Amino acid sequence: VQLQASGGGLVQTGGSLRLSCAASGFTFIHYGIGWFRQAPGKEREWVSCISASGGVTRYTDSVKGRFTVSRDNAKNTVYLQMKSLKAEDTSVYYCVADRSGCGLKFLSGNADYWGQGTQVTVSS
């Protein structure tokens, strides 16, 4: 199983980035996919999730209206479009997949598969 996250980088406050997560090794269309992040010295937090069908999306309050999660099941890829970035968005972002979707198991950090992180740094 692989969840390959990419697209991180350095951006100024107010800027945008798009993260991608390319998945392989499992039946992508059966899994809810999402993102967690962790900043230095802080606890890991969930950011967003999209259901297997793409019909349901969830966002943590701090990113609502700024981040958009989407998926392309033909490409086994999930995207996180991030706009109006703030310094507090600076974190390592992890791509996550769970067979049960975007429910409590996922939100509590107990998802089935985790990818390596990609660093997002927002400078003021």
PDB file of C-alpha atoms in Angstrom:
ATOM      1  CA  VAL A   1       0.000   0.000   0.000  1.00  0.00           C
ATOM      2  CA  GLN A   2       1.250   3.445  -0.888  1.00  0.00           C
ATOM      3  CA  LEU A   3      -0.163   6.913  -0.360  1.00  0.00           C
ATOM      4  CA  GLN A   4       2.221   9.301  -2.052  1.00  0.00           C
ATOM      5  CA  ALA A   5       1.583  12.917  -1.075  1.00  0.00           C
ATOM      6  CA  SER A   6       3.077  15.761  -3.069  1.00  0.00           C
ATOM      7  CA  GLY A   7       2.604  19.439  -3.759  1.00  0.00           C
ATOM      8  CA  GLY A   8       3.819  20.931  -0.516  1.00  0.00           C
ATOM      9  CA  GLY A   9       6.165  23.880  -0.414  1.00  0.00           C
ATOM     10  CA  LEU A  10       6.751  27.408   0.762  1.00  0.00           C
ATOM     11  CA  VAL A  11       4.067  29.998   0.137  1.00  0.00           C
ATOM     12  CA  GLN A  12       3.278  33.457   1.437  1.00  0.00           C
ATOM     13  CA  THR A  13       0.300  34.261   3.615  1.00  0.00           C
ATOM     14  CA  GLY A  14      -2.807  34.462   1.470  1.00  0.00           C
ATOM     15  CA  GLY A  15      -1.356  32.211  -1.188  1.00  0.00           C
ATOM     16  CA  SER A  16      -2.515  28.859  -2.513  1.00  0.00           C
ATOM     17  CA  LEU A  17      -1.206  25.332  -2.867  1.00  0.00           C
ATOM     18  CA  ARG A  18      -2.679  22.097  -4.150  1.00  0.00           C
ATOM     19  CA  LEU A  19      -1.679  18.844  -2.526  1.00  0.00           C
ATOM     20  CA  SER A  20      -2.040  15.540  -4.332  1.00  0.00           C
ATOM     21  CA  CYS A  21      -2.184  12.028  -2.953  1.00  0.00           C
ATOM     22  CA  ALA A  22      -1.583   9.170  -5.371  1.00  0.00           C
ATOM     23  CA  ALA A  23      -2.769   5.834  -3.988  1.00  0.00           C
ATOM     24  CA  SER A  24      -1.860   2.279  -4.902  1.00  0.00           C
ATOM     25  CA  GLY A  25      -1.986  -1.203  -3.470  1.00  0.00           C
ATOM     26  CA  PHE A  26      -5.621  -1.208  -2.349  1.00  0.00           C
ATOM     27  CA  THR A  27      -9.077  -0.757  -3.871  1.00  0.00           C
ATOM     28  CA  PHE A  28      -9.166   3.011  -3.953  1.00  0.00           C
ATOM     29  CA  ILE A  29     -12.854   3.376  -4.769  1.00  0.00           C
ATOM     30  CA  HIS A  30     -13.839   1.584  -1.566  1.00  0.00           C
ATOM     31  CA  TYR A  31     -12.007   3.958   0.755  1.00  0.00           C
ATOM     32  CA  GLY A  32     -12.609   7.317   2.285  1.00  0.00           C
ATOM     33  CA  ILE A  33      -9.478   9.420   1.805  1.00  0.00           C
ATOM     34  CA  GLY A  34      -8.392  12.489   3.636  1.00  0.00           C
ATOM     35  CA  TRP A  35      -5.720  14.600   5.200  1.00  0.00           C
ATOM     36  CA  PHE A  36      -4.226  15.072   8.620  1.00  0.00           C
ATOM     37  CA  ARG A  37      -1.578  17.566   9.593  1.00  0.00           C
ATOM     38  CA  GLN A  38       0.908  18.008  12.389  1.00  0.00           C
ATOM     39  CA  ALA A  39       2.881  21.101  13.260  1.00  0.00           C
ATOM     40  CA  PRO A  40       6.033  21.022  15.426  1.00  0.00           C
ATOM     41  CA  GLY A  41       5.140  20.679  19.070  1.00  0.00           C
ATOM     42  CA  LYS A  42       1.454  20.241  18.346  1.00  0.00           C
ATOM     43  CA  GLU A  43      -0.885  17.308  18.244  1.00  0.00           C
ATOM     44  CA  ARG A  44      -1.885  15.744  14.974  1.00  0.00           C
ATOM     45  CA  GLU A  45      -5.256  16.990  13.709  1.00  0.00           C
ATOM     46  CA  TRP A  46      -7.551  15.921  10.960  1.00  0.00           C
ATOM     47  CA  VAL A  47      -8.078  18.425   8.186  1.00  0.00           C
ATOM     48  CA  SER A  48     -10.429  17.011   5.614  1.00  0.00           C
ATOM     49  CA  CYS A  49     -11.973  13.830   4.297  1.00  0.00           C
ATOM     50  CA  ILE A  50     -13.879  12.722   1.207  1.00  0.00           C
ATOM     51  CA  SER A  51     -16.047   9.635   1.041  1.00  0.00           C
ATOM     52  CA  ALA A  52     -15.453   6.747  -1.352  1.00  0.00           C
ATOM     53  CA  SER A  53     -18.055   8.023  -3.800  1.00  0.00           C
ATOM     54  CA  GLY A  54     -16.960  11.626  -3.398  1.00  0.00           C
ATOM     55  CA  GLY A  55     -20.449  12.579  -2.337  1.00  0.00           C
ATOM     56  CA  VAL A  56     -19.557  13.534   1.214  1.00  0.00           C
ATOM     57  CA  THR A  57     -16.801  15.892   2.288  1.00  0.00           C
ATOM     58  CA  ARG A  58     -15.823  16.998   5.766  1.00  0.00           C
ATOM     59  CA  TYR A  59     -13.572  19.771   6.988  1.00  0.00           C
ATOM     60  CA  THR A  60     -12.241  20.829  10.307  1.00  0.00           C
ATOM     61  CA  ASP A  61     -13.593  24.245  11.292  1.00  0.00           C
ATOM     62  CA  SER A  62     -10.328  26.106  10.846  1.00  0.00           C
ATOM     63  CA  VAL A  63     -10.139  25.323   7.116  1.00  0.00           C
ATOM     64  CA  LYS A  64     -13.800  25.543   6.091  1.00  0.00           C
ATOM     65  CA  GLY A  65     -14.255  27.916   3.183  1.00  0.00           C
ATOM     66  CA  ARG A  66     -10.539  27.872   2.374  1.00  0.00           C
ATOM     67  CA  PHE A  67      -9.729  24.227   1.603  1.00  0.00           C
ATOM     68  CA  THR A  68     -11.443  21.941  -0.888  1.00  0.00           C
ATOM     69  CA  VAL A  69     -10.945  18.192  -1.060  1.00  0.00           C
ATOM     70  CA  SER A  70     -11.698  16.239  -4.241  1.00  0.00           C
ATOM     71  CA  ARG A  71     -10.904  12.883  -5.767  1.00  0.00           C
ATOM     72  CA  ASP A  72     -10.412  11.366  -9.197  1.00  0.00           C
ATOM     73  CA  ASN A  73     -11.224   7.683  -8.899  1.00  0.00           C
ATOM     74  CA  ALA A  74      -9.963   7.037 -12.435  1.00  0.00           C
ATOM     75  CA  LYS A  75      -6.510   8.231 -11.366  1.00  0.00           C
ATOM     76  CA  ASN A  76      -6.568   6.896  -7.793  1.00  0.00           C
ATOM     77  CA  THR A  77      -5.750  10.392  -6.638  1.00  0.00           C
ATOM     78  CA  VAL A  78      -7.103  12.782  -4.026  1.00  0.00           C
ATOM     79  CA  TYR A  79      -6.454  16.512  -4.030  1.00  0.00           C
ATOM     80  CA  LEU A  80      -6.511  19.193  -1.379  1.00  0.00           C
ATOM     81  CA  GLN A  81      -6.819  22.685  -2.787  1.00  0.00           C
ATOM     82  CA  MET A  82      -5.713  25.189  -0.162  1.00  0.00           C
ATOM     83  CA  LYS A  83      -6.440  28.897  -0.531  1.00  0.00           C
ATOM     84  CA  SER A  84      -6.024  31.945   1.674  1.00  0.00           C
ATOM     85  CA  LEU A  85      -3.272  30.167   3.532  1.00  0.00           C
ATOM     86  CA  LYS A  86      -2.335  31.360   6.997  1.00  0.00           C
ATOM     87  CA  ALA A  87       0.792  30.922   9.056  1.00  0.00           C
ATOM     88  CA  GLU A  88      -1.096  28.502  11.303  1.00  0.00           C
ATOM     89  CA  ASP A  89      -1.581  26.175   8.336  1.00  0.00           C
ATOM     90  CA  THR A  90       2.140  25.445   8.436  1.00  0.00           C
ATOM     91  CA  SER A  91       2.428  21.708   9.061  1.00  0.00           C
ATOM     92  CA  VAL A  92       3.382  18.385   7.629  1.00  0.00           C
ATOM     93  CA  TYR A  93       0.314  17.116   5.767  1.00  0.00           C
ATOM     94  CA  TYR A  94      -0.412  13.390   5.641  1.00  0.00           C
ATOM     95  CA  CYS A  95      -2.653  11.518   3.253  1.00  0.00           C
ATOM     96  CA  VAL A  96      -4.847   8.925   4.971  1.00  0.00           C
ATOM     97  CA  ALA A  97      -7.225   6.183   3.800  1.00  0.00           C
ATOM     98  CA  ASP A  98      -9.882   4.234   5.659  1.00  0.00           C
ATOM     99  CA  ARG A  99     -12.254   1.476   4.511  1.00  0.00           C
ATOM    100  CA  SER A 100     -15.039   2.746   6.771  1.00  0.00           C
ATOM    101  CA  GLY A 101     -14.994   6.214   5.244  1.00  0.00           C
ATOM    102  CA  CYS A 102     -14.987   9.574   6.976  1.00  0.00           C
ATOM    103  CA  GLY A 103     -16.496   8.508  10.264  1.00  0.00           C
ATOM    104  CA  LEU A 104     -15.262   8.443  13.817  1.00  0.00           C
ATOM    105  CA  LYS A 105     -12.551   5.873  13.124  1.00  0.00           C
ATOM    106  CA  PHE A 106     -10.992   8.161  10.549  1.00  0.00           C
ATOM    107  CA  LEU A 107     -11.473  11.370  12.540  1.00  0.00           C
ATOM    108  CA  SER A 108      -9.921   9.863  15.658  1.00  0.00           C
ATOM    109  CA  GLY A 109      -6.720   9.096  13.792  1.00  0.00           C
ATOM    110  CA  ASN A 110      -7.190   5.354  13.517  1.00  0.00           C
ATOM    111  CA  ALA A 111      -7.440   5.087   9.743  1.00  0.00           C
ATOM    112  CA  ASP A 112      -6.188   1.980   7.963  1.00  0.00           C
ATOM    113  CA  TYR A 113      -3.411   3.491   5.873  1.00  0.00           C
ATOM    114  CA  TRP A 114      -1.128   6.507   6.237  1.00  0.00           C
ATOM    115  CA  GLY A 115       1.217   7.999   3.726  1.00  0.00           C
ATOM    116  CA  GLN A 116       4.391   9.941   4.167  1.00  0.00           C
ATOM    117  CA  GLY A 117       3.964  13.636   4.785  1.00  0.00           C
ATOM    118  CA  THR A 118       4.524  16.671   2.653  1.00  0.00           C
ATOM    119  CA  GLN A 119       5.668  19.908   4.243  1.00  0.00           C
ATOM    120  CA  VAL A 120       3.590  23.061   3.847  1.00  0.00           C
ATOM    121  CA  THR A 121       5.168  26.267   5.098  1.00  0.00           C
ATOM    122  CA  VAL A 122       3.275  29.556   5.062  1.00  0.00           C
ATOM    123  CA  SER A 123       5.420  32.603   5.625  1.00  0.00           C
ATOM    124  CA  SER A 124       4.118  35.934   6.869  1.00  0.00           C
TER     125      SER A 124
END
